[in-house]
Coordinates of N, CA and C and ligand atoms in Angstrom, one line a residue:
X1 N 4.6 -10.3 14.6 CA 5.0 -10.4 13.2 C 6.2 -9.4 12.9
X2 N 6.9 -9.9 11.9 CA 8.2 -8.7 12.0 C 7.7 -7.7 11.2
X3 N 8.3 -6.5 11.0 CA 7.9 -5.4 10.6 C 8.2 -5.0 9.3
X4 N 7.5 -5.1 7.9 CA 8.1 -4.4 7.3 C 8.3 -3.3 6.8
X5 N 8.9 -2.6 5.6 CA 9.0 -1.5 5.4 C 8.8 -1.0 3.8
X6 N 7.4 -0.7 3.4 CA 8.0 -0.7 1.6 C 7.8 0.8 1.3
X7 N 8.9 1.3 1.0 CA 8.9 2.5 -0.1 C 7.8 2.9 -0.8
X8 N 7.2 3.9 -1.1 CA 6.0 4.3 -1.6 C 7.2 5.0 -2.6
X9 N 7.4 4.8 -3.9 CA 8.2 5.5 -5.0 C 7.3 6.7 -5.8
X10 N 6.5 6.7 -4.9 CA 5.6 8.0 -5.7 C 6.1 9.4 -5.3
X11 N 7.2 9.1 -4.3 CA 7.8 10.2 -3.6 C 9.4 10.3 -3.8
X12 N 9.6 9.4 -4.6 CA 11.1 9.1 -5.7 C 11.4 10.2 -6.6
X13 N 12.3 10.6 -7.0 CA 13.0 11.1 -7.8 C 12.6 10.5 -8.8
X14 N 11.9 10.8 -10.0 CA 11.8 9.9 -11.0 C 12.5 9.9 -12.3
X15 N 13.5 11.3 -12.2 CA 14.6 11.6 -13.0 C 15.4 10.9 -12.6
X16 N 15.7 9.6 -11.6 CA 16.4 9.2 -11.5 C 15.9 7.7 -11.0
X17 N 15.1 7.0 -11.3 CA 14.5 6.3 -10.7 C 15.2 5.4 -10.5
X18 N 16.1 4.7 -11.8 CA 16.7 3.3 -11.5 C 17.5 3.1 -10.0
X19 N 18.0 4.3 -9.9 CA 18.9 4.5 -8.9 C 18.4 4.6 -7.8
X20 N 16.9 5.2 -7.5 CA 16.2 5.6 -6.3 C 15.9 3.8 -5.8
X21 N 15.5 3.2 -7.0 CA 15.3 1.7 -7.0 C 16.0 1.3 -5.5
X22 N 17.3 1.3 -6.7 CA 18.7 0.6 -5.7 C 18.9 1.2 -4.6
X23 N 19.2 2.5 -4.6 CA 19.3 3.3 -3.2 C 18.0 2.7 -1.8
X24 N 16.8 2.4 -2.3 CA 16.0 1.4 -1.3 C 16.1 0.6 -1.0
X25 N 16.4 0.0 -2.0 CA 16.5 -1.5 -1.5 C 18.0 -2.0 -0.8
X26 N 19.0 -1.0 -1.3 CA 20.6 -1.0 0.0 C 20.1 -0.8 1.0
X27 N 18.9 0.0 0.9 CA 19.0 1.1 2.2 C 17.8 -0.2 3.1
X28 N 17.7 -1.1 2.8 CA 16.9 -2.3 3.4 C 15.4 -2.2 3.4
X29 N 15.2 -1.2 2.0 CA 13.4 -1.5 1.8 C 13.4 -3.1 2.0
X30 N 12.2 -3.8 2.4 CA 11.4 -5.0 2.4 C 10.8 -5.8 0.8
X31 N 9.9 -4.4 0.5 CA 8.8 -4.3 -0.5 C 9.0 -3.0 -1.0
X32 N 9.0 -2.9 -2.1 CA 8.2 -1.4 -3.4 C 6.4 -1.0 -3.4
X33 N 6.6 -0.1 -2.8 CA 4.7 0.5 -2.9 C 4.9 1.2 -3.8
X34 N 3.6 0.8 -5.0 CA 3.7 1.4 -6.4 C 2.2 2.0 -6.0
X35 N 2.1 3.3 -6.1 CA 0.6 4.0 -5.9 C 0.6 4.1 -7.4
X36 N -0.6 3.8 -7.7 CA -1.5 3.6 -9.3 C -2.5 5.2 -8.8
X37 N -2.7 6.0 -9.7 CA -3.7 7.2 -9.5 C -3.8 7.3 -10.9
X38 N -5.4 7.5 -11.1 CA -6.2 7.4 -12.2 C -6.8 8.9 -12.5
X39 N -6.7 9.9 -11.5 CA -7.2 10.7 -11.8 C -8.8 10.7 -11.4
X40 N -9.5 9.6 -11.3 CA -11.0 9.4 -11.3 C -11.1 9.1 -10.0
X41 N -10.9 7.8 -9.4 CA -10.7 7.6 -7.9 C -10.5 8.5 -7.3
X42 N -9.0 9.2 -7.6 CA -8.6 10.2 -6.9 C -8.4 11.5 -7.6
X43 N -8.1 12.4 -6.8 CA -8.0 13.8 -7.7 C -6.7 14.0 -7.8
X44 N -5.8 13.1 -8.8 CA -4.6 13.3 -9.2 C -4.2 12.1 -9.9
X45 N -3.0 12.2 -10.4 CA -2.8 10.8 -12.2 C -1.4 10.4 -11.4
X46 N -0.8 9.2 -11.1 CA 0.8 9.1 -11.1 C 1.2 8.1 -12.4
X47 N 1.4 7.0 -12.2 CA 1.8 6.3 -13.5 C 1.0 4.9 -13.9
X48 N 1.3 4.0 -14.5 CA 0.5 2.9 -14.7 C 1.4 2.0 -15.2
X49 N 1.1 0.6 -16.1 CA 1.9 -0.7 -16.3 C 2.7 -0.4 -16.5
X50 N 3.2 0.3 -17.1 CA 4.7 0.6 -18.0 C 5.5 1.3 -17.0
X51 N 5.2 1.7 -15.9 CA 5.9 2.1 -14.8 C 6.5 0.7 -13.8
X52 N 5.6 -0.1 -13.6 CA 5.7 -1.0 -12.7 C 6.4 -2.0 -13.6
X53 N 6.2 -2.2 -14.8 CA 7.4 -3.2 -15.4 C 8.6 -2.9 -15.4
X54 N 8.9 -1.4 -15.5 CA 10.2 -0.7 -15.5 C 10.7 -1.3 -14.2
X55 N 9.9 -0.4 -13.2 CA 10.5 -1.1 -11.9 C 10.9 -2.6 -11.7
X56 N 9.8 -3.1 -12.1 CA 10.3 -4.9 -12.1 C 11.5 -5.1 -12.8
X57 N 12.0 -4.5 -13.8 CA 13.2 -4.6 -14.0 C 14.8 -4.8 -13.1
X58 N 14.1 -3.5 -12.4 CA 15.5 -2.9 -11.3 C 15.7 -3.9 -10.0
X59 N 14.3 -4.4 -9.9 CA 14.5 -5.1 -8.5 C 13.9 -6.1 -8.1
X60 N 14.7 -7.1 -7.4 CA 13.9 -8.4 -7.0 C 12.6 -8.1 -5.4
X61 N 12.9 -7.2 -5.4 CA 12.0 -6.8 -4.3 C 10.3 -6.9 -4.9
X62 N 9.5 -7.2 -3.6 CA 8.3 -7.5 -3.8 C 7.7 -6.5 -4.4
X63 N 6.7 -6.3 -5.4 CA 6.2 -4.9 -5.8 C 4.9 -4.7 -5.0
X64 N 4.4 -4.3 -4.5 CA 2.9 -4.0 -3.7 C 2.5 -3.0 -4.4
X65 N 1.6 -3.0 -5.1 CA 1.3 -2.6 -6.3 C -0.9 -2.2 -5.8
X66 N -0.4 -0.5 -5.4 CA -2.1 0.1 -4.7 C -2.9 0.7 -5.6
X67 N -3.9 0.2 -6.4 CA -4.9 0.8 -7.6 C -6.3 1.7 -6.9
X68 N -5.5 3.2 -7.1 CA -6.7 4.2 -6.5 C -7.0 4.3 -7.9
X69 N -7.7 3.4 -8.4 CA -8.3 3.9 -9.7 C -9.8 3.2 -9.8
X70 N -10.6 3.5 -10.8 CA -12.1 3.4 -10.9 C -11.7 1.7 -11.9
X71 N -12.7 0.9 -11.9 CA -12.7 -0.5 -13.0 C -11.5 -1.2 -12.8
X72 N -10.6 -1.6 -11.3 CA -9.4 -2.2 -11.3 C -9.6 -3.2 -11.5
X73 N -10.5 -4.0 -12.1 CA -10.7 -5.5 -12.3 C -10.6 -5.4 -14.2
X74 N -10.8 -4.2 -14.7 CA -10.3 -4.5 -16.2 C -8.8 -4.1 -16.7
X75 N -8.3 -3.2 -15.6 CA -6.7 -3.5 -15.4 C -5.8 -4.2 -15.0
X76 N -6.8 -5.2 -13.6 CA -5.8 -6.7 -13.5 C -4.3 -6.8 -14.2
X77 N -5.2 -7.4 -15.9 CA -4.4 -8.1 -16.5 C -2.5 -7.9 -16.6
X78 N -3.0 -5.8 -17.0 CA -1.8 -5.5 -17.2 C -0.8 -5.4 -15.8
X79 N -1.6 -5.3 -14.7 CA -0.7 -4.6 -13.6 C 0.1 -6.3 -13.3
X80 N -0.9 -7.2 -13.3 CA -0.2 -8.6 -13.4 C 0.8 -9.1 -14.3
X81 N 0.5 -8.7 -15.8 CA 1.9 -8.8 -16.5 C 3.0 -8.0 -16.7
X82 N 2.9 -7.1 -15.7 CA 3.8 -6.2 -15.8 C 4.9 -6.5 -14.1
X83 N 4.1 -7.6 -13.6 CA 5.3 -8.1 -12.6 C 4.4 -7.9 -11.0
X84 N 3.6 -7.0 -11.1 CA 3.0 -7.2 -9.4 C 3.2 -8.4 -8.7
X85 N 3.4 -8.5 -7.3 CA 3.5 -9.3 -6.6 C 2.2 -9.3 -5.6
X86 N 1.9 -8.4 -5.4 CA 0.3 -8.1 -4.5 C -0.3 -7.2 -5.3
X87 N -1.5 -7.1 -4.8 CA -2.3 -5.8 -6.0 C -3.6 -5.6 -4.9
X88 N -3.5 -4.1 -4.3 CA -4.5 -3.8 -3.2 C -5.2 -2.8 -4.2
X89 N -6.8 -3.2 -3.6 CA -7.9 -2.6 -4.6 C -9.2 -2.1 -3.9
X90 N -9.8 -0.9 -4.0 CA -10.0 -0.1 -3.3 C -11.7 -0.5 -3.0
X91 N -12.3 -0.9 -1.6 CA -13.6 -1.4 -1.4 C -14.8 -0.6 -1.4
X92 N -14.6 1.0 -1.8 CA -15.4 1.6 -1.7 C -16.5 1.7 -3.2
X93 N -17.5 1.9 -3.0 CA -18.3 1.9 -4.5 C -17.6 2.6 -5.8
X94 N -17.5 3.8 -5.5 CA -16.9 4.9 -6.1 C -15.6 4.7 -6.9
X95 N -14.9 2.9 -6.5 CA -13.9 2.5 -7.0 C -14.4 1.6 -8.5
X96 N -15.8 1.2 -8.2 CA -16.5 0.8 -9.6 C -16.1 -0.4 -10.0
X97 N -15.7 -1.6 -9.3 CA -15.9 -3.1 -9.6 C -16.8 -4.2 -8.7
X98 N -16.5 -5.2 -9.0 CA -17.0 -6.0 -7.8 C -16.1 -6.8 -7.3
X99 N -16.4 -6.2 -6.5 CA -15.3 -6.4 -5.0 C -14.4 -8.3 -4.6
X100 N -15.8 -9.2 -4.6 CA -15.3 -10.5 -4.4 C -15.0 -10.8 -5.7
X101 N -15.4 -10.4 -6.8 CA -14.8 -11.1 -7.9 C -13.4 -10.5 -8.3
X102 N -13.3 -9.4 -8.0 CA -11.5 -8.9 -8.1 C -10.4 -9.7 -7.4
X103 N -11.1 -9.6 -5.9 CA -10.0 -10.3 -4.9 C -10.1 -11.6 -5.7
X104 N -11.1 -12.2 -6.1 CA -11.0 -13.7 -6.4 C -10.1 -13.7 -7.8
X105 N -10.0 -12.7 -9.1 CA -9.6 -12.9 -9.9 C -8.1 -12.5 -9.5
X106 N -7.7 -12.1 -8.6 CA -6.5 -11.7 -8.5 C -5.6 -12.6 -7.3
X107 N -6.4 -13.5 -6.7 CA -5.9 -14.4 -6.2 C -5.7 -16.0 -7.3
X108 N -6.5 -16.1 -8.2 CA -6.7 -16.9 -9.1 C -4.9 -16.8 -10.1
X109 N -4.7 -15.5 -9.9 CA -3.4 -15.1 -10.8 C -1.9 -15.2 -9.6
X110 N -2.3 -16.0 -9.1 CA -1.4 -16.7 -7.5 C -0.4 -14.9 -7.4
X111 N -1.6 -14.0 -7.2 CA -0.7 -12.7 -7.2 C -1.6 -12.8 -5.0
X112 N -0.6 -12.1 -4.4 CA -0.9 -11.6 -3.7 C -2.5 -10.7 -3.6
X113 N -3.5 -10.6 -2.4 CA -4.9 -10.2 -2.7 C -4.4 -9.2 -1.6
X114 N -4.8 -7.6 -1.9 CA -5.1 -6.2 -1.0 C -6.5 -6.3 -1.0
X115 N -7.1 -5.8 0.2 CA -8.0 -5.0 0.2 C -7.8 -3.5 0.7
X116 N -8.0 -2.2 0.4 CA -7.5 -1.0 1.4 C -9.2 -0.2 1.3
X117 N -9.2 0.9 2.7 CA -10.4 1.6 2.6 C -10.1 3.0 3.0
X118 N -10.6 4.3 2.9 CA -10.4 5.3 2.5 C -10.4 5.7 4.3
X119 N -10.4 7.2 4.7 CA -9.8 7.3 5.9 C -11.6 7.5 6.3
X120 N -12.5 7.7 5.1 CA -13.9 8.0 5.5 C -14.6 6.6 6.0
X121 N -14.3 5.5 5.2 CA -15.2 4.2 4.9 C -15.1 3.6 6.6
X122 N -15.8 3.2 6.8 CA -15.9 2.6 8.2 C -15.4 1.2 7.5
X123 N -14.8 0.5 9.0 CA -14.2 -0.9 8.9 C -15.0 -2.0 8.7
X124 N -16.4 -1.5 9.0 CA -17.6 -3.2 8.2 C -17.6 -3.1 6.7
X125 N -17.1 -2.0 6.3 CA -17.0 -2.2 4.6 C -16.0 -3.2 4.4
X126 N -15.3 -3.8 5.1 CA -13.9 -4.3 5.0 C -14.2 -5.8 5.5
X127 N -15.3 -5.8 6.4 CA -15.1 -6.8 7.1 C -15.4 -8.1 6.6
X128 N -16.5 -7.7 5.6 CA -16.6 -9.3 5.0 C -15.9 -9.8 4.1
X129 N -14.8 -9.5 3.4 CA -13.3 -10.0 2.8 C -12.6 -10.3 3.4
X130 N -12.3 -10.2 4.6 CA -10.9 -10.6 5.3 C -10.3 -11.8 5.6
X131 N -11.2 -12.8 5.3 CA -10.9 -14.5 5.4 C -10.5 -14.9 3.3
X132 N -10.5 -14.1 3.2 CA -10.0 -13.7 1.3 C -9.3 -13.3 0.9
X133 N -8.6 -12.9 2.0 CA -7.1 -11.4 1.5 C -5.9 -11.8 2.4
X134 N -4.7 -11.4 1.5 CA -3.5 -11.8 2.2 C -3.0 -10.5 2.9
X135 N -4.2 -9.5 3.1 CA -3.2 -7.7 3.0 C -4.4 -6.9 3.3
X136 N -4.6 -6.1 4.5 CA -5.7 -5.4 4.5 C -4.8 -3.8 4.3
X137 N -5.0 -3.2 3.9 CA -4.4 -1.6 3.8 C -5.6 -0.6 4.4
X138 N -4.7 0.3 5.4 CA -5.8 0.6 6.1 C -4.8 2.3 5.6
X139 N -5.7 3.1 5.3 CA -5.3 4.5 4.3 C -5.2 4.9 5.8
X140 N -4.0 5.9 6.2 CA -4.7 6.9 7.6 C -3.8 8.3 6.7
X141 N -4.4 8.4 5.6 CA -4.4 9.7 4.9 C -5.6 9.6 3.7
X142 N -6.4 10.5 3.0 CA -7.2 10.3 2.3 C -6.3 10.1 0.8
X143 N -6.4 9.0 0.1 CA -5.1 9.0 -1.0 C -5.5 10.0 -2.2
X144 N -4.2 9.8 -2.6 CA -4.4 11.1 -3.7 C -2.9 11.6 -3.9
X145 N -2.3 11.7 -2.7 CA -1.0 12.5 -2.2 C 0.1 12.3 -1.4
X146 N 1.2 12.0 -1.7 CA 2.3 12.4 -0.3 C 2.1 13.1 0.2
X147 N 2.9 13.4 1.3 CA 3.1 14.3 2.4 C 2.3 15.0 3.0
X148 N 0.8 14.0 3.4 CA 0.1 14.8 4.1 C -0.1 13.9 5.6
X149 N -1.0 14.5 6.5 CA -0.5 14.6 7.7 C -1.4 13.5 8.5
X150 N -0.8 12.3 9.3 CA -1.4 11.2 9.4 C -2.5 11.0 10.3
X151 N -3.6 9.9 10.2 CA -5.2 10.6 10.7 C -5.2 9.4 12.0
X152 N -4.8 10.2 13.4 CA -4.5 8.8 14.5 C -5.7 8.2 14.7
X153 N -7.1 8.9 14.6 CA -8.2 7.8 14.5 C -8.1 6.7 13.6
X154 N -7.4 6.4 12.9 CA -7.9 5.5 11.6 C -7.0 4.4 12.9
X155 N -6.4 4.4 14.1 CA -5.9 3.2 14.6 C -6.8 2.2 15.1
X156 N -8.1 3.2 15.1 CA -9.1 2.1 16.0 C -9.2 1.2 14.5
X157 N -9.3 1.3 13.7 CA -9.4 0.4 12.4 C -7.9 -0.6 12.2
X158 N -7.0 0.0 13.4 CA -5.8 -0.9 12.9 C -6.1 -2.0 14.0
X159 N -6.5 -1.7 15.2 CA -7.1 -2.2 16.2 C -7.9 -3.6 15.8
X160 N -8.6 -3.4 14.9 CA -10.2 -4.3 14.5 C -9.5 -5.1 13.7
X161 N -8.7 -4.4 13.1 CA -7.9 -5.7 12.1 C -6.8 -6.6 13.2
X162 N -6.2 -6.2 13.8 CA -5.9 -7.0 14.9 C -6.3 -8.3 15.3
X163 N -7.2 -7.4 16.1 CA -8.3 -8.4 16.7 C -9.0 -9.6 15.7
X164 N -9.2 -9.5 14.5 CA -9.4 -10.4 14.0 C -8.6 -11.0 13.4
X165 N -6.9 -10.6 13.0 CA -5.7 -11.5 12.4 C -6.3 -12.7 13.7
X166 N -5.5 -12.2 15.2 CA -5.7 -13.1 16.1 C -6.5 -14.0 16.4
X167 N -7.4 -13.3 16.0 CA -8.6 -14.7 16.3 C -8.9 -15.5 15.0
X168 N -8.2 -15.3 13.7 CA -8.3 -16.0 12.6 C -6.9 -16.6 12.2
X169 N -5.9 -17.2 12.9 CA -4.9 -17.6 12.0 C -3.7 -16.9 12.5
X170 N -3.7 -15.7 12.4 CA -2.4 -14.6 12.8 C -1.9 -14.2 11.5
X171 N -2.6 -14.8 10.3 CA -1.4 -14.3 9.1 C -2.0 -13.4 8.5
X172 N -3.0 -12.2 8.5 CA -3.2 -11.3 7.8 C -2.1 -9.9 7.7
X173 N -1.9 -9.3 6.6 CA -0.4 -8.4 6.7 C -1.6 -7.4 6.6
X174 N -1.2 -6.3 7.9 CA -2.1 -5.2 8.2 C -1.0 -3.8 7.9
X175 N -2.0 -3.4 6.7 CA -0.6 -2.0 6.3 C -1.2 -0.6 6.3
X176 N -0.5 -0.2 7.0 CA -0.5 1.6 7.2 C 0.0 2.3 5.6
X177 N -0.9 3.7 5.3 CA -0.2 4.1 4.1 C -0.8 5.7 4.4
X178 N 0.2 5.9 4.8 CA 0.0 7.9 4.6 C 0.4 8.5 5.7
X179 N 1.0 9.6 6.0 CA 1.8 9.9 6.9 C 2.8 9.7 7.9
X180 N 3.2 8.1 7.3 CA 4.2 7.3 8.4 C 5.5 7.9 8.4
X181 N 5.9 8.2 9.8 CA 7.4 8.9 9.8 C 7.4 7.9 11.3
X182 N 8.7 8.2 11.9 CA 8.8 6.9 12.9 C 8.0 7.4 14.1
X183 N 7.5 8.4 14.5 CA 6.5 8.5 15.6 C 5.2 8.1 15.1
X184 N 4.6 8.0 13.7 CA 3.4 7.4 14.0 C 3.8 6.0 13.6
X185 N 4.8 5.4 13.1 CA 5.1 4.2 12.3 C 5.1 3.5 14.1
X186 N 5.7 4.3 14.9 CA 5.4 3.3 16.1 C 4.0 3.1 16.9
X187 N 3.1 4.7 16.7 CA 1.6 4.0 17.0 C 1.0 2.9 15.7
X188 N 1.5 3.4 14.9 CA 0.7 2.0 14.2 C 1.3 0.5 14.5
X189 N 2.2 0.3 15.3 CA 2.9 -0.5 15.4 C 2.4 -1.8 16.3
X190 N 2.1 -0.2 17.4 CA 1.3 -0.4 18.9 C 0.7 -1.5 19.1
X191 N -0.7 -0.6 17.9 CA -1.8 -1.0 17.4 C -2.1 -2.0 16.5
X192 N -0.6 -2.8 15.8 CA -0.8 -4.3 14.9 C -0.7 -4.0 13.6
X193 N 0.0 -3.0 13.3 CA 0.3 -3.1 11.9 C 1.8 -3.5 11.8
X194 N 1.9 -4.4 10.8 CA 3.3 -5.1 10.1 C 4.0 -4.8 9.1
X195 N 3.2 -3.6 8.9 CA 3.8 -3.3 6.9 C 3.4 -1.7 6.2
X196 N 4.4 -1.1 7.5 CA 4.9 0.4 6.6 C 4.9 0.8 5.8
X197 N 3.9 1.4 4.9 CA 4.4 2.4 3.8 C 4.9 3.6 3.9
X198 N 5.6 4.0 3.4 CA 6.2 5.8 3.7 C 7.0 5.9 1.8
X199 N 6.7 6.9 2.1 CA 7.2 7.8 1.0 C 8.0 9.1 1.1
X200 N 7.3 10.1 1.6 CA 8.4 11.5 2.0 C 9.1 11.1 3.1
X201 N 9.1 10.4 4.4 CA 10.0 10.5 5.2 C 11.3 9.7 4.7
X202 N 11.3 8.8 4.1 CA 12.4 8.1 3.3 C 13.0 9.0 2.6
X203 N 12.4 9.4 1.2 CA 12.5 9.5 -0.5 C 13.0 11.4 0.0
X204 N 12.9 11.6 1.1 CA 12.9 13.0 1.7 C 14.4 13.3 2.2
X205 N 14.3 11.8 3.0 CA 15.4 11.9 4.1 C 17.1 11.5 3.1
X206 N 18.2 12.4 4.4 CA 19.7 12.6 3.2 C 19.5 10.6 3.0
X207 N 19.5 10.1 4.4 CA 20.0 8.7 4.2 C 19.2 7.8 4.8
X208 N 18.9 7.0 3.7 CA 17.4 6.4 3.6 C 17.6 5.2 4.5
X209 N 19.0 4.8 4.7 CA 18.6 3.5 5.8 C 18.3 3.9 6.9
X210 N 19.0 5.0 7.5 CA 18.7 5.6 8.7 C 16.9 6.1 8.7
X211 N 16.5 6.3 7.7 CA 14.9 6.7 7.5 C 14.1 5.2 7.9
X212 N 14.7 4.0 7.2 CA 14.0 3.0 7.1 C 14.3 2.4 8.7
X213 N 15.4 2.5 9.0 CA 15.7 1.8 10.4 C 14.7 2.6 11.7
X214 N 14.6 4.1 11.3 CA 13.9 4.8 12.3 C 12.7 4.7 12.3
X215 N 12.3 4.3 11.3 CA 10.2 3.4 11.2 C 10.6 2.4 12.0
X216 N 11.4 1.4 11.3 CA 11.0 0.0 12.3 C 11.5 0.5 13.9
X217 N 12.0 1.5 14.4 CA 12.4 1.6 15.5 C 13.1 1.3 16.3
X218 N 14.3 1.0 15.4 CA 15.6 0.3 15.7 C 16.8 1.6 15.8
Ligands
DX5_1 C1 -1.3 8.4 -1.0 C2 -0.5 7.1 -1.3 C3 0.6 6.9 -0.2 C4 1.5 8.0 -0.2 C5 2.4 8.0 1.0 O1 -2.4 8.4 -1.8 O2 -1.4 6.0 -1.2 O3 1.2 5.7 -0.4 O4 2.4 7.9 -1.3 O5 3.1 9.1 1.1 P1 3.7 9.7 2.4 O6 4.5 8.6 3.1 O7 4.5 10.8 1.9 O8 2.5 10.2 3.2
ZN2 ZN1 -0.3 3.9 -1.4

């Protein structure tokens, strides 16, 4: 599967965002990773609808739109009319919905279906959605944060997802999100992931295509 690459803008300049926009997407972002933090899920707040509509504004780029927040099934509505294109939603208890009826109500909204799991949750938490989802997100950082340092066991989980794209179809989009710079963006690569998130190594680096080209490995 080809590889892609979406920007995590949580690691954007946001005094200048329209521009950070464009500067990604010249620079050959794929997709836009919009991290949602609630403060509750996680122990830190970034932004919500009115952020991701903004964004929808600036770009025709896919928005991949990740809710580390508690009750994402009574925020649906907004993150959907504010332009999402996928919307990944977190399968641990402690995230406070029900799980098949989210992916179902968010597939129902012909939006792209995430599921993602924390770097603690073992992969059977995961496993009975996957013939339901267009997008497994597999965290190899605990979320909350950029720039923290990426967790190479979480590959046997990129592994498992693998193994079952293959033996189900081939079309599941298997995404890495936390730590990816182009040395682990190529173990996760190794391993069957198709869909890069990074934030500081980009939103960091002087010149972001050279950032983005050096994930995919080119
Ligand atoms: C962390 C977020 C990640 C983070 C990635 O909770 O889900 O998307 O922004 O940041 P880097 O690439 O800086 O580790
Ligand atoms: Zn994320």
């Amino acid at each position: 599967m080809l590889t892609l690459v979406a920007p995590s803008i949580l690691a954007a300049d946001f005094s200048h965002l329209e521009a950070e926009i464009h500067r990604a997407e010249e620079a050959g972002a794929d997709w836009l990773h919009l991290d949602i933090m609630d403060g509750h899920f996680v122990d830190n707040i970034s932004f919500g609808p009115a952020v991701v509509a903004t964004v929808r504004k600036h770009t025709p780029l896919p928005l991949d739109v990740h809710l580390m927040i508690e009750h994402a099934d009574h925020y649906l509505p907004r993150f959907l009319e504010a332009g999402a294109n996928s919307i990944t939603v977190h399968v641990e208890p402690e995230a406070k919905h029900d799980v098949p009826k989210t992916l179902a109500t968010i597939r129902a909204a012909g939006c792209g279906v995430g599921l993602t799991l924390n770097p603690a949750t073992p992969f059977e938490a995961v496993a009975p959605y996957l013939s339901t989802i267009d997008l497994l997100l597999i965290m190899t950082v605990h979320p909350g944060f950029g720039g923290q340092a990426f967790r190479t066991e979480m590959m046997e989980k990129v592994r498992r997802a693998k193994q079952w794209r293959d033996a189900n179809g081939g079309k599941l989009h298997i995404e890495v999100d936390g730590g990816i710079k182009p040395e682990t963006a190529q173990v996760s690569i190794e391993n069957g992931a198709n869909i890069l998130v990074a934030g500081t190594s980009i939103f960091r680096a002087d010149d972001y295509a050279a950032a983005i080209r050096d994930l995919r490995g080119g």
